[in-house]
mmCIF file of C-alpha atoms and ligand atoms in Angstrom:
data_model
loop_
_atom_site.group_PDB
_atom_site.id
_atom_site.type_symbol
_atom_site.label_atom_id
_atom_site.label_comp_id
_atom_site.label_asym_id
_atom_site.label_seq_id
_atom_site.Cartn_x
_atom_site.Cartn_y
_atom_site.Cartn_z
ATOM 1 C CA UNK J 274 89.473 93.496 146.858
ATOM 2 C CA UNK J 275 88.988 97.427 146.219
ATOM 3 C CA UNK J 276 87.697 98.503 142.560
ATOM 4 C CA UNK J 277 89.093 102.276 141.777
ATOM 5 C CA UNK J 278 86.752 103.721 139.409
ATOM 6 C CA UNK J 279 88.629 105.834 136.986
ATOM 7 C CA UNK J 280 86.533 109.272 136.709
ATOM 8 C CA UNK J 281 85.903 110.764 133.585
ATOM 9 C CA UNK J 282 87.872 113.230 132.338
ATOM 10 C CA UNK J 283 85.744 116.434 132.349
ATOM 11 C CA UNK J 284 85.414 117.958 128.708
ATOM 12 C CA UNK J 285 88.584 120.687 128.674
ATOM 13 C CA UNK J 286 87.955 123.733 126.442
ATOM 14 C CA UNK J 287 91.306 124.428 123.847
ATOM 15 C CA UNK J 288 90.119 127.032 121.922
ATOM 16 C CA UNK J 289 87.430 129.727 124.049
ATOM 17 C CA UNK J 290 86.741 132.308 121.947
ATOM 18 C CA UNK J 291 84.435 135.647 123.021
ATOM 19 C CA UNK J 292 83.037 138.637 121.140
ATOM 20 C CA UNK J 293 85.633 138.450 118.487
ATOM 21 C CA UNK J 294 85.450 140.622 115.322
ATOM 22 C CA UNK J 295 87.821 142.097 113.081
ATOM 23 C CA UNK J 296 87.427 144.780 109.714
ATOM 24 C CA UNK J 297 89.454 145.137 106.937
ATOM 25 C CA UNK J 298 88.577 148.897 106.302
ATOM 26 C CA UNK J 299 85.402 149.234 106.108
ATOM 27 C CA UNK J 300 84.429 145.455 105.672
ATOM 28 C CA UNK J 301 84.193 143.699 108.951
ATOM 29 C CA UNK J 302 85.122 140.467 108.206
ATOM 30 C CA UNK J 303 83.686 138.829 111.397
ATOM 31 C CA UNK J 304 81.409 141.036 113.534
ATOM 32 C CA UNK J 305 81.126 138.842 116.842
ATOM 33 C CA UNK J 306 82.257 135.168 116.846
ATOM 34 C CA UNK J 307 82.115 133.348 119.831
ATOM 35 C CA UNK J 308 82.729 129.732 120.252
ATOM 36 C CA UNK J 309 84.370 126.955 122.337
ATOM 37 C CA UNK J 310 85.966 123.767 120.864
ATOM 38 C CA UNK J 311 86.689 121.017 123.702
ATOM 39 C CA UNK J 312 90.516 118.989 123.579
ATOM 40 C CA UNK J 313 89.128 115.693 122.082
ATOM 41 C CA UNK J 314 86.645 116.412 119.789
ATOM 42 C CA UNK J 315 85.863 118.042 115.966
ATOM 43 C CA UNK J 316 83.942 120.707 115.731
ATOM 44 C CA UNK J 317 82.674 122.326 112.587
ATOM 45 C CA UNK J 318 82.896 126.074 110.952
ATOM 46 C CA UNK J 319 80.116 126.031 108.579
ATOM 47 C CA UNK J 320 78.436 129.258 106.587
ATOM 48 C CA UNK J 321 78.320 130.863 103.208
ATOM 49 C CA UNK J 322 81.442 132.177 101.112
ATOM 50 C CA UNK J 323 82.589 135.584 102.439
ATOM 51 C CA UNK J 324 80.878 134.788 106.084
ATOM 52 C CA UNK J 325 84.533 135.337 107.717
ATOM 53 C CA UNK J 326 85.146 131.543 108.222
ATOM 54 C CA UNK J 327 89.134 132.081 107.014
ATOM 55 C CA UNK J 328 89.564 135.423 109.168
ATOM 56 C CA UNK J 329 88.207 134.046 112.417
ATOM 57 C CA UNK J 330 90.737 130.895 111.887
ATOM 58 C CA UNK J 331 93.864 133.345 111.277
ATOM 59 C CA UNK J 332 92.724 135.401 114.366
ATOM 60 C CA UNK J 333 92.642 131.669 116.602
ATOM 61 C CA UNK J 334 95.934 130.927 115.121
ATOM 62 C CA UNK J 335 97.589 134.039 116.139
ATOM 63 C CA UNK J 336 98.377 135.434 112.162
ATOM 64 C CA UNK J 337 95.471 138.214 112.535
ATOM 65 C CA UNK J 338 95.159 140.333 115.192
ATOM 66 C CA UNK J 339 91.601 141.036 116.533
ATOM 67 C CA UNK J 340 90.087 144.705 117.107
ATOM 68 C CA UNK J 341 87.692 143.436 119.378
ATOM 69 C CA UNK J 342 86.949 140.394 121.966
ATOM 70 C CA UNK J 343 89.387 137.334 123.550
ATOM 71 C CA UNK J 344 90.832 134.779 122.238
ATOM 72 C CA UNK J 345 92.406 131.200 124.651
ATOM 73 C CA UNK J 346 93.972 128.478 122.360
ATOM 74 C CA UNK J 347 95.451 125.684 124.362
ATOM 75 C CA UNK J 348 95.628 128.315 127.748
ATOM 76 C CA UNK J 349 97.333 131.237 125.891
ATOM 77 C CA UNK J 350 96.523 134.807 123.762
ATOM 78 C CA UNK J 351 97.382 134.730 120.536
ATOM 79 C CA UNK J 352 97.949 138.078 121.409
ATOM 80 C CA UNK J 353 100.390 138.042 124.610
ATOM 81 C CA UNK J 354 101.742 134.375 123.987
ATOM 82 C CA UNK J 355 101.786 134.618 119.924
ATOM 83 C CA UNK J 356 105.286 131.715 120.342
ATOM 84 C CA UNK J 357 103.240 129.116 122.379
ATOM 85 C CA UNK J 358 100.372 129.620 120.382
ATOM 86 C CA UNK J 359 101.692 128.641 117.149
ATOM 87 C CA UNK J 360 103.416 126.121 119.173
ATOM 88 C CA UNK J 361 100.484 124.160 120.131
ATOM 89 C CA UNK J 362 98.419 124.789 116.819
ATOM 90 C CA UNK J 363 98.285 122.897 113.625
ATOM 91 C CA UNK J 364 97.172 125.044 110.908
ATOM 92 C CA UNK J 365 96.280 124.182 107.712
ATOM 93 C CA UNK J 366 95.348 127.387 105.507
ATOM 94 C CA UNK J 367 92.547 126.869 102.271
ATOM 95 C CA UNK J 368 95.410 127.095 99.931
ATOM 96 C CA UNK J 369 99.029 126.427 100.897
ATOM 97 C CA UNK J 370 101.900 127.171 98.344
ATOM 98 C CA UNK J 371 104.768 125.089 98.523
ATOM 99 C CA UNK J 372 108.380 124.784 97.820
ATOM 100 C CA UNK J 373 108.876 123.140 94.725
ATOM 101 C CA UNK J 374 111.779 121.990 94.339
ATOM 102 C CA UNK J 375 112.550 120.458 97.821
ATOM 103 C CA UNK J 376 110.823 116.729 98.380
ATOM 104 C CA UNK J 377 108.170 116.250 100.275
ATOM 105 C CA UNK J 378 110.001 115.126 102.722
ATOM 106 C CA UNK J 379 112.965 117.685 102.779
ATOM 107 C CA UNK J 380 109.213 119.692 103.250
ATOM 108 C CA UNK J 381 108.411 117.978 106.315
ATOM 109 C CA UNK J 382 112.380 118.075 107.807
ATOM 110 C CA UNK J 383 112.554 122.198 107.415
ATOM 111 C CA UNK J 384 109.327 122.256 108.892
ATOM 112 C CA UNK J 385 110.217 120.142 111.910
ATOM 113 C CA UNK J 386 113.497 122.425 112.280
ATOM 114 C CA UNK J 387 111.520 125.311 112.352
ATOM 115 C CA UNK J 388 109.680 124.205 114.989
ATOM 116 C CA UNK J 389 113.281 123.979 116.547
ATOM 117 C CA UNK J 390 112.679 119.133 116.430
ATOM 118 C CA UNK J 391 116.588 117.625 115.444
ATOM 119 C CA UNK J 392 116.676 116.819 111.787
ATOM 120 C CA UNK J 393 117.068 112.994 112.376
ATOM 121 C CA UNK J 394 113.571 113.597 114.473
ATOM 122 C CA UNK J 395 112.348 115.700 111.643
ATOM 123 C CA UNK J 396 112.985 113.261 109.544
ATOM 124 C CA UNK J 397 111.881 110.127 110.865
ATOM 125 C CA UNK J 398 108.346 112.217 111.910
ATOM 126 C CA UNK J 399 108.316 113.421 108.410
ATOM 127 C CA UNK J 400 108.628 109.694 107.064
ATOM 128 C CA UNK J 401 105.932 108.492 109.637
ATOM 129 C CA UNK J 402 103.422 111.418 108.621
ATOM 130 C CA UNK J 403 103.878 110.659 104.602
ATOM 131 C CA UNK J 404 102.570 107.040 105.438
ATOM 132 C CA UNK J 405 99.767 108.529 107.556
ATOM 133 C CA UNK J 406 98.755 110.701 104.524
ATOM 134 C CA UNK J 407 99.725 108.331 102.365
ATOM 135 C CA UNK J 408 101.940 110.140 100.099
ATOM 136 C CA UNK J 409 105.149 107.674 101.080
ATOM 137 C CA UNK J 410 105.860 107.170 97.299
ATOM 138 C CA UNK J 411 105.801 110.572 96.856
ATOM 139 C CA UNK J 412 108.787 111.245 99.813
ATOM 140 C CA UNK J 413 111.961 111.737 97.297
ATOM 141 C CA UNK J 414 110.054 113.745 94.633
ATOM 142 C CA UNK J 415 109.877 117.348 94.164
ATOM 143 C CA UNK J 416 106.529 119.224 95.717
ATOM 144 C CA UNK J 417 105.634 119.788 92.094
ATOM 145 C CA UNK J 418 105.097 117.056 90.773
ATOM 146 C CA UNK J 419 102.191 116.749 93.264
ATOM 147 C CA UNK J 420 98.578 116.461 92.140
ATOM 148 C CA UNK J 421 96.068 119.705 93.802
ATOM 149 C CA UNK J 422 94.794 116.305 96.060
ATOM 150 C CA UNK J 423 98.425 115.531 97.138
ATOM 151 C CA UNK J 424 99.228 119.063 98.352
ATOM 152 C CA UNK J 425 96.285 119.649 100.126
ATOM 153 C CA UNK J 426 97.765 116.080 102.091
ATOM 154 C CA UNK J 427 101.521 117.312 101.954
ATOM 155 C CA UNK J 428 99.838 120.416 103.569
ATOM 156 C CA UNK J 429 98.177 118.325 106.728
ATOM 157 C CA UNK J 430 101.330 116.565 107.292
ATOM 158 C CA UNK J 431 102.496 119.823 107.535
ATOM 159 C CA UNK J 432 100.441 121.190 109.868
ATOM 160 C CA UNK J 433 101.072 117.737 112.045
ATOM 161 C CA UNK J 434 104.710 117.884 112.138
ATOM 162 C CA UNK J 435 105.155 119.670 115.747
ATOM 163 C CA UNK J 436 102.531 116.966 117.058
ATOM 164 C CA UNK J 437 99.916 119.990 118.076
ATOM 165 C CA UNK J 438 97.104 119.703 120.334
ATOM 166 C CA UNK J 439 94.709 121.813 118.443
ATOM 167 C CA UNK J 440 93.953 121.934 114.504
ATOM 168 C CA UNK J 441 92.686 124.059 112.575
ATOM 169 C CA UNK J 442 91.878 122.987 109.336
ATOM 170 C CA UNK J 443 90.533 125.312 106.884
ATOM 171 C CA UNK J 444 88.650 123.183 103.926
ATOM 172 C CA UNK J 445 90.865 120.490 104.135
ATOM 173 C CA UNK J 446 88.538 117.875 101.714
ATOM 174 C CA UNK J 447 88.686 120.473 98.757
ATOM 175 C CA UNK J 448 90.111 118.846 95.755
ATOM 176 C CA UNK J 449 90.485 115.533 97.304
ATOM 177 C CA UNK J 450 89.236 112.032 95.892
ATOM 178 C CA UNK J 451 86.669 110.274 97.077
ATOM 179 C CA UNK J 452 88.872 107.597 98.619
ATOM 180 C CA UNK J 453 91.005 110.491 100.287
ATOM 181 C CA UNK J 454 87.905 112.236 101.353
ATOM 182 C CA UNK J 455 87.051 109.151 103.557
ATOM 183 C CA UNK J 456 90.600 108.595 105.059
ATOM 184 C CA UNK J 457 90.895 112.140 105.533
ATOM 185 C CA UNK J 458 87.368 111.609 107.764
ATOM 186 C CA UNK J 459 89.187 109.018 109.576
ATOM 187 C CA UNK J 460 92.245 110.397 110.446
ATOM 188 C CA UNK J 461 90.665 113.807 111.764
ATOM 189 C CA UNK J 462 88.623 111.108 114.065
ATOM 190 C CA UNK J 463 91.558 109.602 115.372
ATOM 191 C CA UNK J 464 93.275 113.188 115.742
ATOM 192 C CA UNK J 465 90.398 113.639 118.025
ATOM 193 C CA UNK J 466 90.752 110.421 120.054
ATOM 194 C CA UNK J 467 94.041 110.885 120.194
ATOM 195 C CA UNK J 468 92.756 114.246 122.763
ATOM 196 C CA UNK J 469 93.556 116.789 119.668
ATOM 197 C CA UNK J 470 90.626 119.515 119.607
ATOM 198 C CA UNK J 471 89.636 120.231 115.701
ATOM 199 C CA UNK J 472 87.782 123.069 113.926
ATOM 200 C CA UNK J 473 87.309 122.129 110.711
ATOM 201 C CA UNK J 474 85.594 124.240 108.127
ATOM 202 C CA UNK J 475 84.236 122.841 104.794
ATOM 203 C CA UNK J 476 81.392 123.201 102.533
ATOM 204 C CA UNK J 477 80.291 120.146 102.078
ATOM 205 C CA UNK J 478 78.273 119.139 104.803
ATOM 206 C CA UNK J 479 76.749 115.481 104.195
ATOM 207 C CA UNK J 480 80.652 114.835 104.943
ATOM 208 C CA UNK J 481 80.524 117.088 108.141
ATOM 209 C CA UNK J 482 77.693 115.195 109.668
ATOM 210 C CA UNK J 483 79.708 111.961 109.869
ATOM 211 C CA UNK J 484 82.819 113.240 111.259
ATOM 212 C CA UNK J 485 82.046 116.531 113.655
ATOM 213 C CA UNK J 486 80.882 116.253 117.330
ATOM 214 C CA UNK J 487 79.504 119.792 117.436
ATOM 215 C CA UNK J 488 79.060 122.424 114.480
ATOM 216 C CA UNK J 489 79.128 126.549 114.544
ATOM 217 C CA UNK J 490 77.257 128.048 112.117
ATOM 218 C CA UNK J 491 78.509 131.105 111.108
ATOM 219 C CA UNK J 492 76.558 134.366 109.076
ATOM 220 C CA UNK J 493 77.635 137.901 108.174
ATOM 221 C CA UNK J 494 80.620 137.916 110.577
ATOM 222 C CA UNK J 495 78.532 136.458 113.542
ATOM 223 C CA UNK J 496 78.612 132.983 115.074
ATOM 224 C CA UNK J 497 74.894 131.533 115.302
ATOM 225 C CA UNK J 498 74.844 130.341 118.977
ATOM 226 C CA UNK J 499 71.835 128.195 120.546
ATOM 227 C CA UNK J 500 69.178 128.952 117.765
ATOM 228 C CA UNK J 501 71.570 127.343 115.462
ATOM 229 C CA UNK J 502 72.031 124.118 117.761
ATOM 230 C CA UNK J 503 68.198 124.372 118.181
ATOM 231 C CA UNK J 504 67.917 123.827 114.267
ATOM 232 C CA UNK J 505 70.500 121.090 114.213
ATOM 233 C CA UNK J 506 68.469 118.723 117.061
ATOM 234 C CA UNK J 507 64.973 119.699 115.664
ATOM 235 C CA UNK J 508 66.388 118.590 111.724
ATOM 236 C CA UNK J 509 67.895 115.265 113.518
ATOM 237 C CA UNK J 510 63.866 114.207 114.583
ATOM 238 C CA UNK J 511 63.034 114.024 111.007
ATOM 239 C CA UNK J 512 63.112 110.318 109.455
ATOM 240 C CA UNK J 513 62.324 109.241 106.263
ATOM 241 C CA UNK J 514 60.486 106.145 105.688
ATOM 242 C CA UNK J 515 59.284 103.796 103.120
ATOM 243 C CA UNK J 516 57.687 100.267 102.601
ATOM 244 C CA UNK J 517 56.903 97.765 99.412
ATOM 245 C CA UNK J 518 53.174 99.212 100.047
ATOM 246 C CA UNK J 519 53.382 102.310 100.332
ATOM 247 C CA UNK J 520 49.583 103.009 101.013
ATOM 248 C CA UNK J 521 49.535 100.873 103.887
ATOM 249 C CA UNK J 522 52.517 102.240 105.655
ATOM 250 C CA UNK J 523 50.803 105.754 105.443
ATOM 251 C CA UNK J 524 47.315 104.396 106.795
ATOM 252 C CA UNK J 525 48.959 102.798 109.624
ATOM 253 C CA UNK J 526 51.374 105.840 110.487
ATOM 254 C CA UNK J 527 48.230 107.851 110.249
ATOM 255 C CA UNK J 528 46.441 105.697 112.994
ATOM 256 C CA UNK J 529 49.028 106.362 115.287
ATOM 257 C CA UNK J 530 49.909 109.987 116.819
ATOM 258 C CA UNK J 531 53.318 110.169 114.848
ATOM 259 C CA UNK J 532 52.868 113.591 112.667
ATOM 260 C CA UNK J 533 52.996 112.463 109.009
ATOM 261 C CA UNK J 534 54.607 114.163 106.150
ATOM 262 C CA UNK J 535 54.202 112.926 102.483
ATOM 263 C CA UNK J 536 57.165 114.347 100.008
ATOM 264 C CA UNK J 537 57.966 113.215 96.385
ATOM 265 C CA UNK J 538 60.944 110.751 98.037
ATOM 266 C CA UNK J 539 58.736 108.974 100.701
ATOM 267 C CA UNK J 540 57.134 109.406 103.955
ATOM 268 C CA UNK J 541 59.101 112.098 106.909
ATOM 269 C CA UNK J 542 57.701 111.204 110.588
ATOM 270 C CA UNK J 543 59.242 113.374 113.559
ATOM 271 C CA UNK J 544 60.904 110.885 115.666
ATOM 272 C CA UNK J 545 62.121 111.777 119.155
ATOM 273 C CA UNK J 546 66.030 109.817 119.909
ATOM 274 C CA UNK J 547 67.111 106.516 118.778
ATOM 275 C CA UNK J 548 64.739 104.598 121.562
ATOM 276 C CA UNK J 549 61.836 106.048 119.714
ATOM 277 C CA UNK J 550 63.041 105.103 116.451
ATOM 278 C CA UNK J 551 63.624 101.713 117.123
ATOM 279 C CA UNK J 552 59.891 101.539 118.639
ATOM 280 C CA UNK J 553 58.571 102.539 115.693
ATOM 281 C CA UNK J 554 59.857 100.360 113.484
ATOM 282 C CA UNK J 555 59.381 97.355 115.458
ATOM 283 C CA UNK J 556 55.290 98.710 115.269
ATOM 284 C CA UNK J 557 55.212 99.064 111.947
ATOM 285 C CA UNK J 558 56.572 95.694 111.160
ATOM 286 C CA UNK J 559 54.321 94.699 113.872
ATOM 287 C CA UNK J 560 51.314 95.803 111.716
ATOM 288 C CA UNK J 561 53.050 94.049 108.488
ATOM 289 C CA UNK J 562 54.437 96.771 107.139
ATOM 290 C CA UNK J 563 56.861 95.582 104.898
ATOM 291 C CA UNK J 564 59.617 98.352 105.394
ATOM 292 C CA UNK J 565 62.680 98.755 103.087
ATOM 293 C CA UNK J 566 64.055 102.315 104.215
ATOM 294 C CA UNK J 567 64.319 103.792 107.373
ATOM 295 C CA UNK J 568 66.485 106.760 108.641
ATOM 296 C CA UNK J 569 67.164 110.009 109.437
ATOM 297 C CA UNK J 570 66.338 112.399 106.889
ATOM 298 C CA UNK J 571 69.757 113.466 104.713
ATOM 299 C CA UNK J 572 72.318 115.268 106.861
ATOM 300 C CA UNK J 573 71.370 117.513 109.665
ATOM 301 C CA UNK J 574 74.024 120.010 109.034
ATOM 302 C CA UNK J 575 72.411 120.623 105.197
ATOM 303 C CA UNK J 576 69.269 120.845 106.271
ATOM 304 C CA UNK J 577 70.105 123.597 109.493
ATOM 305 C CA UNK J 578 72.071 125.501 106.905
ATOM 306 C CA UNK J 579 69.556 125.607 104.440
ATOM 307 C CA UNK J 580 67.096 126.566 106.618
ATOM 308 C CA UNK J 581 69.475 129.791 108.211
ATOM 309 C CA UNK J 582 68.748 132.988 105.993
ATOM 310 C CA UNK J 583 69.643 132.896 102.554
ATOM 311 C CA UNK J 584 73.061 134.947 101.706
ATOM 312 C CA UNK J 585 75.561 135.722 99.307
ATOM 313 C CA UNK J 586 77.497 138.763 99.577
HETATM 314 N N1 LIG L 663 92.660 140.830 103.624
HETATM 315 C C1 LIG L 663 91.420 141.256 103.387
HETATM 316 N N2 LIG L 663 91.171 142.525 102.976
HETATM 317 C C2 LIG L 663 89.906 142.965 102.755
HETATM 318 N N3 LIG L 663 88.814 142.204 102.901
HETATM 319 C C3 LIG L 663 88.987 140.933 103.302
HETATM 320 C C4 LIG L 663 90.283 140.387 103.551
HETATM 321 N N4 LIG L 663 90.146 139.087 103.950
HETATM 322 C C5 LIG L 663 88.820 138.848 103.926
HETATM 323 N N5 LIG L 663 88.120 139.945 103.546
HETATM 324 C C6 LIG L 663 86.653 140.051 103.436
HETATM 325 O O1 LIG L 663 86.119 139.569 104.653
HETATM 326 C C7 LIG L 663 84.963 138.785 104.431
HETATM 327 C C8 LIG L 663 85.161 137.403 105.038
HETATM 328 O O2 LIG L 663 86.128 136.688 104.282
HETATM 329 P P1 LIG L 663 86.611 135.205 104.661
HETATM 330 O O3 LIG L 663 87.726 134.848 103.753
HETATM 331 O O4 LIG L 663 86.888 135.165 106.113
HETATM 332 O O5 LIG L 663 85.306 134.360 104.335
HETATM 333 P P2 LIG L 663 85.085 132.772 104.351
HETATM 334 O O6 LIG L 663 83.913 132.522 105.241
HETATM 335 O O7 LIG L 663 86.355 132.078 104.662
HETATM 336 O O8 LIG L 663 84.615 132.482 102.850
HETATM 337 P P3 LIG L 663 84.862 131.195 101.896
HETATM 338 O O9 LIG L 663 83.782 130.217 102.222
HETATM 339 O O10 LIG L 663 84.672 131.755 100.525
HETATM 340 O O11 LIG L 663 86.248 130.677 102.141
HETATM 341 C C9 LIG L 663 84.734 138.820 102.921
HETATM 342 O O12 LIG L 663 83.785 139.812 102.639
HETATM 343 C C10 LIG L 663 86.075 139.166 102.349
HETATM 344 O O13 LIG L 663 85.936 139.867 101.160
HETATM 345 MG MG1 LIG L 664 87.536 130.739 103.621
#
């Protein structure tokens, strides 16, 4: 009997873009952005208010033109192929008006139509893509009667409707609920696994850390390349730990070579990889340290970006 061993699929890039910067007069907006997000996977747009997080999306989804660099979404310019670039993006803009007096679903069915799907297709995607948002109670009622929470949802079904293998999602979480913050997280996961590729951009970045496989950091106009992704991996060594006796845990740590750190909420070692970790706390238990917390320190993503240059413009 023969075995075939399926190969891996090698990562496949869906959005590649290189040197990209656009002005608005004399502003320019994003100076050089350059960034690949791979089919099957989230990727995060993080950086300060005004850093040209918006503009770069709009010039990826084909609604801004660049003055300078390339842009590949899915295979094709925005540029030359602007019709089967908006054909195989998802875009979900910061703030999304809507039509409000058709229902949500009447939304979803024009939408569909527009992207040239039957109506009874429309429909019945429209139906299934309420439920996924969960806004099915909400199908036969006007757009306006939707909470800021509820749009921003209406608005992802939106962007879903022509079943697109790339999203971009420009702060999708803002003005959602906890509860729709976390099935938000989930459903951009299983976008992903479904082979989607997914730039997300938000501010709030302890959320980011769970959901993303990559981030871009992103200052005055210009993507941060490997000295940001050097931050991230150095910030992911740092563990926090604590024990009922506190004293002991930081006389044992300092017998060992781990580097100690004391700060007012407990004890940071630098901890090389999950192997490492595990090692460590199996010592200190070993030496009857009684330990109660142990972990990475907060989220990566906060502490790279807090670490990158302070700005405001
Ligand atoms: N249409 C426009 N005309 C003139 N200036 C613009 C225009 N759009 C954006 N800008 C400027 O370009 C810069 C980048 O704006 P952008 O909206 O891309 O930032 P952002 O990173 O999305 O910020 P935020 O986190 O606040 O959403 C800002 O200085 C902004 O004032
Ligand atoms: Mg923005």
């Amino acid at each position: 009997m023969t075995t075939t061993i399926e190969p891996e699929a090698p990562p496949r890039a869906a959005i590649v873009a290189q040197g990209v910067a656009r002005s608005f007069g004399d502003v320019r907006a994003v100076d050089n952005a350059t960034l690949t997000v791979q089919a099957g996977s989230v990727t995060a747009l993080i950086g300060p208010n005004g850093c040209g997080k918006t503009t770069l999306m709009l010039m990826l989804a084909g609604l801004l033109r660049p003055n300078e660099g390339t842009i590949s979404v899915g295979g094709n310019d925005p540029r030359t192929d602007a019709a089967a670039v908006r054909g195989s993006i998802g875009w979900m803009p910061d703030q999304l008006g809507s039509w409000d007096n058709l229902t949500c679903l009447q939304t979803l069915t024009l939408i569909g139509q527009a992207y040239r799907i039957p109506k009874a297709e429309s429909r019945a995607r429209g139906d299934a893509l309420l439920a996924r948002v969960h806004l099915e109670e909400f199908a036969q009622r006007p757009a306006r009667v939707l909470s800021r929470g509820q749009k921003q949802r209406l608005s992802l079904a939106r962007a879903l409707m022509h079943d697109p293998e790339v999203l971009l999602l420009d702060e999708p979480a803002n003005g959602l609920d906890p509860r729709s913050r976390i099935e938000l997280r989930d459903l951009v996961r299983e976008l992903a696994a479904e082979g989607r590729a997914v730039l997300i951009s938000s501010h709030v970045l302890a959320e980011l850390d769970e959901m993303v496989d990559d981030a871009i950091f992103m200052s005055k106009g210009r993507t941060l390349g490997d000295e940001a992704s050097a931050m991230v991996a150095e910030a992911k060594t740092k563990y926090r730990i604590d024990a009922l006796d506190r004293d002991l845990l930081i006389s044992t740590l300092r017998g060992s070579s781990v580097p100690v750190e004391e700060t007012p909420t407990g004890v940071v070692v630098r901890i090389d990889g999950d192997t490492n970790a595990a090692e460590a706390l199996a010592w200190l238990v070993s030496k009857g340290v009684r330990v109660h917390r142990f972990g990475p320190v907060g989220s990566a993503l906060e502490q790279t970006y807090m670490a990158m240059n302070e700005e405001r413009r």
